[in-house]
Structure formats: structure tokens, C-alpha cells
């Protein structure tokens, strides 16, 4: 969680010459019918990944796929002769990358029907002796080995945490990754002896191992009027009840960097090697400072991902100033139109939590306040990503 200090953000650069995405510099930032009625939300989630179109979109996202390819191919020493677990393998592209550089064995776990295609893909490329495709949820399958050396996964969803695949990675880490277990003897306030079980990673690696969520603010009058305020008067009829719903649902879209009005603030950093499942729910303060006189219609969230265990720090950003990815950015429209002057600040906090009915959905609560020369407002808004 951000402690209010300036965040040190890794800036990633993309070179079209060698398709390499690496960390270039560190810069400071003040920063988803009745015939299917028996299916659960989780069933719909996995069913959606049975369609080829989703995988085509992800594979064609060169920022995403080539970053993983570069991490594996240029750091083959990390994977050679190692046992790898690919969580949410999809078409098994990451498993194929790992097998190609000499992994001893790769277990590709995929719950959707795409697992059947992944099996065919593995066979067609001659890696059946190296890659084992396991169909099922990571929480329900059993591996034929007690430990793995590396866990690799492309678990990130919109807003980083949507779909909640991160918890599946953390489950696999705690169950199978090569670890050392030890106990710490502690004294409670009442002098009663308590044993607290702790763990730390030994030689095991999680790829990627770091992620960070950021927030900024934008001017977006034209889109907000076209998509949100449109419902106030539809051919002379009041359909504002739909407007209320449209405000609750964050928009996933690409933001023009020219729309950005404020600085960017780091909201949350995640160390996938050490964090617990509960760490994905959090409340983080923010302070956004206007870089020019303008209007603000929405907050925008995006994330960076990094592989810090490589010989060269590697990763990518999904921010509006970076090359477009299939994740784009997440736009949260504000009820108020904020008139802000250069140097003025929007302060507040963002709370992120799993939806209680469907843990793959996210509930977001934003508290924000502006006390400026031309505008004074304080409000709390709730959003649901589903």
C-alpha cells in the first residue's frame, strides 16, 4: 500500500527492432438463458476461455506475449532442467516457450475446453514428452510431483485483479513451489507460548513476480456525454436509470495520453512471491495534482508487471503512455465534473475487494475530494467490475 511518499516507478521501453521490452529507467511518480441456469459465475468464466477469439486477442498482443517470450528465451538458465507449472495455460504458449529452452518438464493446467486444444498443440509441436496438459482447476487437480521449481502464469485481468486468477497462482505457489518451512516461537501479551508457521521461497521462482497498480485522472467530456449522459434524454424519454448502471460499471478502453490532466499515483504494489491471498483486497490513499487548468471527468487505472529475477529487469506497462495492450486501461467515470486549476489536488482513497457473491468480480469504492478556486466537492462512488 502506498504510504503517501513519492513512488519510484519503473519505466519500460519497447524496442521494435529486437522485440525486446525491458526496464529502461526509474522515474519518480506522485502517483465479463435458462438452458444454462445451473451454471455458476465461475462456470461462465471458464466457458468464456473456451472460445478461440479470446486467445487470439491475447496471442496477438505482442507486448504481452513477446515479453514472456523474451523473459524465457533470454533467461534460459533459469528454466533449463527445471520443473515448471503453467497456471491457466490457455493454448500452452508459455509452456511451449519453457519446453523449447530446456525445461525438464512442464505441467500446463487449464480448466476450460481449451485444454483439449492445448493437448493437440503440444503434440503437433513434438513436446508431448516434456509438456503434460492437465484439465481442471488448479485448486482441484493433483500434480504427479510434490514440488515444482518455477510457476509461470499470465494471470493479470482488467484493472490487474479482475477475474481473480492471482489467488490461483498464490494457491499453487503455497502448495507446490519449492519452499523452506520453519517455525517461530513467540510470546503473546499474556505470556502464552504460540507457534506461528512462516514460509519463505527457497529456490522456487514465480514469473512474473511483481505487479503495480496506478491511478491518474482525465478529461473525457465527449465520451461521457455520448455514453453516459445520453441516457438522461432518449428521444424525449427519461432513461436515467440506465445511466446509473452505466456509471457503476467501469469502462475498459484505450485512453489518449493527451487526455491526462494530473500526475500518476502508485496505488498498490504486489510481490507475488511473498504476498498472501488477502493482500489483493486493500484500501489505498491517493493524491492527484493537476498539471494544467482543465476539467476532470474520470479516474483511470492501469498496471505494470515486472520480472525481477531475470539477468536484466524486464516487464511491461499497460498505461496510456505505453504501447497499447489488450488490457487497455480501466476508466471510472465521476458523477461530478471537476473544474481544476494547475497545482490543485484531488485527494481520496480507493478500496478494492472481491465481490462476495462472485469472487472473480471486483467491487471498487472511491472517495474523492477537491477544494479548489473554481470547484469544491466531496463524494463517495462505488463501482462493480463484472
Coordinates of C-alpha atoms in Angstrom, one line a residue:
X1 CA 0.0 0.0 0.0
X2 CA 1.2 3.5 -0.8
X3 CA 2.4 5.4 2.3
X4 CA 2.0 8.8 0.7
X5 CA 5.6 9.2 -0.3
X6 CA 6.6 9.7 -3.9
X7 CA 6.6 6.4 -5.7
X8 CA 9.5 5.1 -7.6
X9 CA 8.1 3.8 -10.9
X10 CA 9.9 1.6 -13.3
X11 CA 9.6 2.9 -16.9
X12 CA 9.5 0.2 -19.5
X13 CA 10.6 0.9 -23.1
X14 CA 9.6 -1.1 -26.2
X15 CA 12.1 -1.6 -29.0
X16 CA 10.6 -2.7 -32.3
X17 CA 14.0 -3.7 -33.6
X18 CA 14.5 -6.7 -31.4
X19 CA 11.0 -7.1 -29.9
X20 CA 12.6 -6.6 -26.5
X21 CA 10.7 -4.9 -23.7
X22 CA 13.0 -4.0 -20.8
X23 CA 13.1 -1.7 -17.9
X24 CA 14.9 1.4 -19.0
X25 CA 14.9 3.9 -16.2
X26 CA 13.4 4.5 -12.8
X27 CA 11.4 7.7 -12.6
X28 CA 9.6 9.3 -9.7
X29 CA 5.8 9.5 -9.7
X30 CA 3.5 11.4 -7.2
X31 CA 1.2 8.9 -8.0
X32 CA -17.1 -10.3 -18.3
X33 CA -30.5 -18.3 -20.7
X34 CA -32.3 -20.6 -19.0
X35 CA -30.7 -23.7 -20.5
X36 CA -27.6 -22.8 -18.6
X37 CA -29.3 -21.7 -15.3
X38 CA -27.4 -24.3 -13.3
X39 CA -24.0 -22.9 -14.2
X40 CA -22.2 -20.7 -11.6
X41 CA -20.4 -17.5 -12.4
X42 CA -17.1 -19.4 -12.3
X43 CA -18.5 -21.8 -14.9
X44 CA -19.2 -18.8 -17.2
X45 CA -15.7 -17.5 -16.6
X46 CA -14.1 -20.7 -17.7
X47 CA -16.5 -21.2 -20.6
X48 CA -15.5 -17.8 -21.9
X49 CA -11.9 -19.0 -22.2
X50 CA -13.1 -21.9 -24.4
X51 CA -13.6 -19.5 -27.3
X52 CA -10.7 -19.1 -29.7
X53 CA -11.2 -15.3 -30.1
X54 CA -10.1 -14.5 -26.6
X55 CA -6.8 -16.5 -27.1
X56 CA -6.3 -14.9 -30.5
X57 CA -6.5 -11.5 -28.9
X58 CA -4.1 -12.4 -26.2
X59 CA -1.6 -14.1 -28.5
X60 CA -1.7 -11.1 -30.9
X61 CA -0.9 -8.8 -28.0
X62 CA 2.8 -8.5 -28.8
X63 CA 3.6 -6.5 -25.7
X64 CA 2.2 -9.3 -23.5
X65 CA 3.4 -12.4 -25.5
X66 CA 6.8 -11.2 -26.6
X67 CA 7.6 -10.0 -23.1
X68 CA 7.0 -13.6 -21.8
X69 CA 8.9 -15.0 -24.8
X70 CA 11.9 -12.7 -24.1
X71 CA 11.9 -13.5 -20.4
X72 CA 12.0 -17.2 -21.1
X73 CA 14.4 -17.3 -24.1
X74 CA 16.8 -14.7 -22.7
X75 CA 16.9 -16.3 -19.3
X76 CA 17.0 -20.0 -20.3
X77 CA 19.4 -20.6 -17.4
X78 CA 16.5 -20.1 -15.0
X79 CA 14.4 -22.8 -16.7
X80 CA 16.8 -25.4 -18.0
X81 CA 16.3 -28.8 -16.4
X82 CA 13.7 -27.3 -14.1
X83 CA 10.1 -28.5 -13.4
X84 CA 7.6 -25.7 -14.4
X85 CA 4.0 -25.2 -13.6
X86 CA 2.0 -23.1 -16.0
X87 CA -1.2 -21.9 -14.3
X88 CA -4.1 -21.0 -16.6
X89 CA -2.1 -22.3 -19.6
X90 CA -4.7 -21.5 -22.4
X91 CA -3.1 -22.5 -25.7
X92 CA 0.0 -23.6 -23.7
X93 CA 2.1 -20.9 -25.4
X94 CA 4.1 -20.2 -22.2
X95 CA 4.6 -24.0 -21.7
X96 CA 5.9 -24.3 -25.3
X97 CA 8.4 -21.4 -24.7
X98 CA 9.6 -23.1 -21.5
X99 CA 10.0 -26.6 -23.2
X100 CA 11.9 -25.0 -26.1
X101 CA 14.6 -23.7 -23.8
X102 CA 15.2 -27.0 -22.0
X103 CA 12.7 -27.2 -19.1
X104 CA 12.9 -30.7 -17.6
X105 CA 9.0 -31.0 -17.5
X106 CA 6.1 -28.5 -17.8
X107 CA 2.7 -29.1 -16.2
X108 CA 0.2 -27.0 -18.1
X109 CA -3.0 -26.6 -16.1
X110 CA -6.1 -25.2 -17.9
X111 CA -9.7 -25.5 -16.8
X112 CA -11.6 -24.5 -19.9
X113 CA -12.2 -26.6 -23.0
X114 CA -9.1 -25.0 -24.5
X115 CA -7.1 -27.7 -22.6
X116 CA -8.1 -30.2 -25.3
X117 CA -6.7 -27.9 -28.0
X118 CA -3.6 -27.3 -25.9
X119 CA -3.0 -31.0 -25.8
X120 CA -3.2 -31.2 -29.6
X121 CA -0.9 -28.2 -29.9
X122 CA 1.7 -29.7 -27.7
X123 CA 1.6 -33.0 -29.7
X124 CA 1.7 -31.2 -33.0
X125 CA 4.9 -29.4 -32.0
X126 CA 6.7 -32.5 -30.7
X127 CA 6.7 -31.7 -27.0
X128 CA 4.4 -34.4 -25.6
X129 CA 7.3 -35.9 -23.7
X130 CA 8.0 -32.6 -22.0
X131 CA 4.6 -30.9 -21.5
X132 CA 1.7 -32.6 -19.6
X133 CA -1.6 -30.8 -20.0
X134 CA -3.9 -31.2 -17.0
X135 CA -7.5 -30.2 -17.4
X136 CA -9.1 -28.7 -14.3
X137 CA -9.0 -26.0 -11.7
X138 CA -5.6 -25.6 -10.1
X139 CA -7.3 -25.8 -6.7
X140 CA -8.8 -29.3 -7.6
X141 CA -6.1 -31.1 -9.7
X142 CA -3.2 -33.1 -8.3
X143 CA 0.2 -32.9 -9.8
X144 CA 2.3 -36.1 -10.3
X145 CA 5.1 -34.4 -8.5
X146 CA 5.4 -33.0 -4.9
X147 CA 7.2 -29.8 -5.9
X148 CA 7.9 -27.6 -8.9
X149 CA 10.8 -25.2 -9.4
X150 CA 9.0 -22.5 -11.3
X151 CA 5.5 -21.2 -11.6
X152 CA 4.7 -19.2 -14.6
X153 CA 1.3 -17.6 -15.4
X154 CA -0.3 -14.8 -17.3
X155 CA -2.9 -14.2 -14.6
X156 CA -3.5 -10.4 -14.9
X157 CA -7.0 -9.2 -15.7
X158 CA -8.5 -5.9 -16.4
X159 CA -7.7 -3.5 -13.6
X160 CA -5.0 -6.0 -12.8
X161 CA -7.2 -8.0 -10.4
X162 CA -10.4 -8.7 -12.4
X163 CA -11.1 -12.4 -12.8
X164 CA -9.0 -13.1 -9.7
X165 CA -6.6 -15.5 -11.2
X166 CA -4.0 -14.2 -8.9
X167 CA -5.4 -16.3 -6.0
X168 CA -5.0 -19.4 -8.1
X169 CA -1.3 -18.6 -8.6
X170 CA -0.9 -18.0 -4.9
X171 CA -2.6 -21.3 -4.1
X172 CA -0.2 -23.1 -6.5
X173 CA 2.7 -21.3 -5.0
X174 CA 1.9 -22.3 -1.5
X175 CA 1.1 -26.0 -2.4
X176 CA 3.8 -26.9 -4.9
X177 CA 6.6 -24.3 -5.2
X178 CA 10.0 -25.3 -3.7
X179 CA 9.9 -23.8 -0.2
X180 CA 11.5 -23.9 3.2
X181 CA 9.2 -24.1 6.1
X182 CA 10.2 -23.0 9.6
X183 CA 8.5 -22.1 12.9
X184 CA 8.9 -19.0 15.0
X185 CA 8.3 -19.2 18.7
X186 CA 6.5 -16.1 20.0
X187 CA 5.2 -14.8 23.3
X188 CA 1.7 -13.3 23.4
X189 CA 0.7 -10.4 25.7
X190 CA -0.4 -13.0 28.3
X191 CA 2.9 -14.8 28.2
X192 CA 1.4 -17.9 26.5
X193 CA 3.6 -19.7 24.0
X194 CA 2.3 -19.5 20.4
X195 CA 3.8 -21.2 17.4
X196 CA 3.5 -19.2 14.2
X197 CA 4.1 -21.0 10.9
X198 CA 6.1 -19.0 8.4
X199 CA 7.4 -19.7 5.0
X200 CA 9.9 -18.4 2.5
X201 CA 10.8 -19.3 -1.0
X202 CA 14.0 -21.3 -1.4
X203 CA 15.0 -21.8 -5.0
X204 CA 11.5 -21.5 -6.4
X205 CA 10.5 -18.7 -8.8
X206 CA 7.3 -17.1 -9.7
X207 CA 7.1 -15.4 -13.1
X208 CA 6.2 -12.6 -13.1
X209 CA 7.0 -11.7 -9.5
X210 CA 6.0 -8.1 -9.2
X211 CA 2.9 -6.0 -10.2
X212 CA 1.9 -2.4 -9.5
X213 CA -1.5 -0.6 -9.9
X214 CA -1.6 3.1 -10.8
X215 CA -4.2 5.9 -10.9
X216 CA -4.5 9.1 -12.8
X217 CA -7.3 11.5 -13.9
X218 CA -8.5 12.5 -17.4
X219 CA -10.7 15.0 -19.3
X220 CA -13.3 13.0 -21.2
X221 CA -16.3 15.2 -21.8
X222 CA -17.1 13.9 -25.3
X223 CA -17.2 10.2 -24.4
X224 CA -19.0 10.8 -21.1
X225 CA -21.8 12.8 -22.9
X226 CA -22.1 10.2 -25.6
X227 CA -22.1 7.0 -23.5
X228 CA -23.3 8.2 -20.0
X229 CA -25.3 11.3 -20.2
X230 CA -27.1 10.0 -23.3
X231 CA -29.5 8.1 -21.1
X232 CA -30.9 11.3 -19.4
X233 CA -32.9 12.1 -22.5
X234 CA -33.6 9.4 -25.1
X235 CA -35.9 10.7 -27.8
X236 CA -37.6 12.8 -25.1
X237 CA -37.8 10.0 -22.5
X238 CA -36.0 9.7 -19.2
X239 CA -33.9 6.6 -19.1
X240 CA -31.6 7.8 -16.4
X241 CA -32.0 4.5 -14.5
X242 CA -29.7 3.0 -17.2
X243 CA -27.3 5.9 -16.7
X244 CA -26.9 5.0 -13.0
X245 CA -26.0 1.4 -14.1
X246 CA -23.6 2.7 -16.7
X247 CA -21.8 4.8 -14.1
X248 CA -21.3 1.7 -11.8
X249 CA -19.6 -0.4 -14.5
X250 CA -16.0 0.7 -15.2
X251 CA -15.1 1.1 -18.9
X252 CA -12.2 -0.8 -20.4
X253 CA -10.8 1.3 -23.2
X254 CA -7.7 2.9 -24.5
X255 CA -7.1 6.4 -23.2
X256 CA -5.3 9.1 -25.3
X257 CA -2.4 10.3 -23.2
X258 CA -3.4 13.9 -24.2
X259 CA -6.5 13.5 -22.0
X260 CA -4.4 13.1 -18.9
X261 CA -4.8 16.1 -16.6
X262 CA -2.9 15.0 -13.4
X263 CA 0.2 13.2 -12.3
X264 CA 0.1 9.4 -11.9
X265 CA 0.0 7.8 -8.4
X266 CA 1.1 4.4 -7.3
X267 CA -1.8 2.7 -5.5
X268 CA -0.6 -0.8 -4.7
X269 CA 2.5 -2.9 -5.3
X270 CA 2.3 -6.7 -5.2
X271 CA 5.2 -9.1 -4.6
X272 CA 3.8 -12.4 -6.0
X273 CA 6.5 -14.4 -4.3
X274 CA 5.6 -13.3 -0.8
X275 CA 2.1 -11.8 -0.7
X276 CA -1.0 -13.6 0.8
X277 CA -4.4 -14.0 -0.9
X278 CA -5.8 -11.3 1.4
X279 CA -3.4 -8.7 0.1
X280 CA -5.3 -8.4 -3.2
X281 CA -8.1 -6.6 -1.2
X282 CA -6.9 -3.2 0.0
X283 CA -7.6 0.4 0.7
X284 CA -5.0 2.9 -0.7
X285 CA -4.9 6.7 -0.4
X286 CA -4.2 8.9 -3.4
X287 CA -3.3 12.5 -4.2
X288 CA -3.5 13.6 -7.8
X289 CA -2.1 17.0 -8.7
X290 CA -3.3 18.9 -11.8
X291 CA -0.7 19.6 -14.4
X292 CA -2.8 22.2 -16.2
X293 CA -6.2 24.0 -15.9
X294 CA -8.8 21.6 -17.2
X295 CA -11.9 19.6 -16.4
X296 CA -11.8 16.0 -14.9
X297 CA -14.5 13.5 -15.8
X298 CA -12.9 10.2 -14.8
X299 CA -10.2 8.4 -12.9
X300 CA -8.1 5.9 -14.9
X301 CA -6.3 2.8 -13.5
X302 CA -3.6 0.8 -15.2
X303 CA -0.9 -1.6 -14.1
X304 CA 2.8 -2.6 -14.7
X305 CA 4.2 -6.1 -14.5
X306 CA 7.9 -7.0 -14.0
X307 CA 10.2 -10.0 -13.9
X308 CA 12.8 -9.0 -11.4
X309 CA 14.7 -12.3 -11.2
X310 CA 16.0 -12.1 -14.8
X311 CA 19.6 -11.1 -15.5
X312 CA 18.1 -7.9 -16.9
X313 CA 14.9 -6.4 -15.3
X314 CA 12.1 -6.9 -17.8
X315 CA 8.4 -6.1 -17.9
X316 CA 5.7 -4.0 -19.5
X317 CA 3.2 -1.3 -18.7
X318 CA -0.5 -1.0 -19.6
X319 CA -0.5 2.7 -19.1
X320 CA -1.9 5.3 -21.6
X321 CA 1.6 6.5 -22.4
X322 CA 2.8 3.0 -23.3
X323 CA 2.1 0.8 -26.3
X324 CA -1.5 -0.5 -26.3
X325 CA -2.2 -3.9 -24.9
X326 CA -5.4 -6.0 -24.8
X327 CA -5.8 -4.9 -21.2
X328 CA -6.1 -1.2 -22.3
X329 CA -7.0 1.0 -19.2
X330 CA -9.8 1.0 -16.8
X331 CA -11.9 4.2 -16.7
X332 CA -14.1 5.1 -13.7
X333 CA -16.4 8.0 -14.5
X334 CA -17.1 10.5 -11.8
X335 CA -20.6 11.9 -11.1
X336 CA -19.1 15.3 -10.8
X337 CA -17.4 17.3 -13.5
X338 CA -14.4 18.7 -11.6
X339 CA -13.0 22.1 -12.7
X340 CA -9.4 22.0 -11.6
X341 CA -6.6 24.5 -11.8
X342 CA -2.9 23.7 -12.2
X343 CA -1.3 22.7 -8.9
X344 CA -4.6 21.9 -7.2
X345 CA -5.1 18.4 -5.8
X346 CA -7.8 15.7 -5.7
X347 CA -7.3 13.7 -2.6
X348 CA -9.1 10.5 -1.6
X349 CA -8.8 6.7 -1.3
X350 CA -9.7 3.6 -3.3
X351 CA -10.9 0.4 -1.8
X352 CA -10.7 -2.8 -3.8
X353 CA -12.3 -6.1 -2.7
X354 CA -13.6 -9.3 -4.2
X355 CA -17.3 -9.4 -4.8
X356 CA -18.9 -11.6 -2.1
X357 CA -21.2 -13.5 -4.5
X358 CA -18.7 -13.9 -7.3
X359 CA -15.0 -13.7 -6.2
X360 CA -13.9 -13.2 -9.8
X361 CA -15.7 -9.8 -9.8
X362 CA -14.3 -6.8 -8.2
X363 CA -16.0 -4.1 -6.0
X364 CA -14.3 -0.7 -6.1
X365 CA -15.1 2.2 -3.8
X366 CA -13.6 5.6 -4.5
X367 CA -13.7 8.5 -2.1
X368 CA -12.5 11.8 -3.6
X369 CA -12.5 15.5 -2.6
X370 CA -11.4 18.7 -4.3
X371 CA -11.3 22.1 -2.7
X372 CA -10.2 24.5 -5.4
X373 CA -10.7 28.0 -6.6
X374 CA -13.4 27.0 -9.1
X375 CA -14.8 23.8 -7.7
X376 CA -15.4 22.2 -4.3
X377 CA -16.7 18.7 -4.0
X378 CA -16.5 15.6 -1.8
X379 CA -18.2 12.3 -2.8
X380 CA -18.0 8.5 -2.5
X381 CA -18.8 6.4 -5.5
X382 CA -19.0 2.6 -5.9
X383 CA -18.2 0.5 -9.0
X384 CA -18.5 -3.1 -9.9
X385 CA -16.3 -4.9 -12.5
X386 CA -18.2 -7.9 -13.8

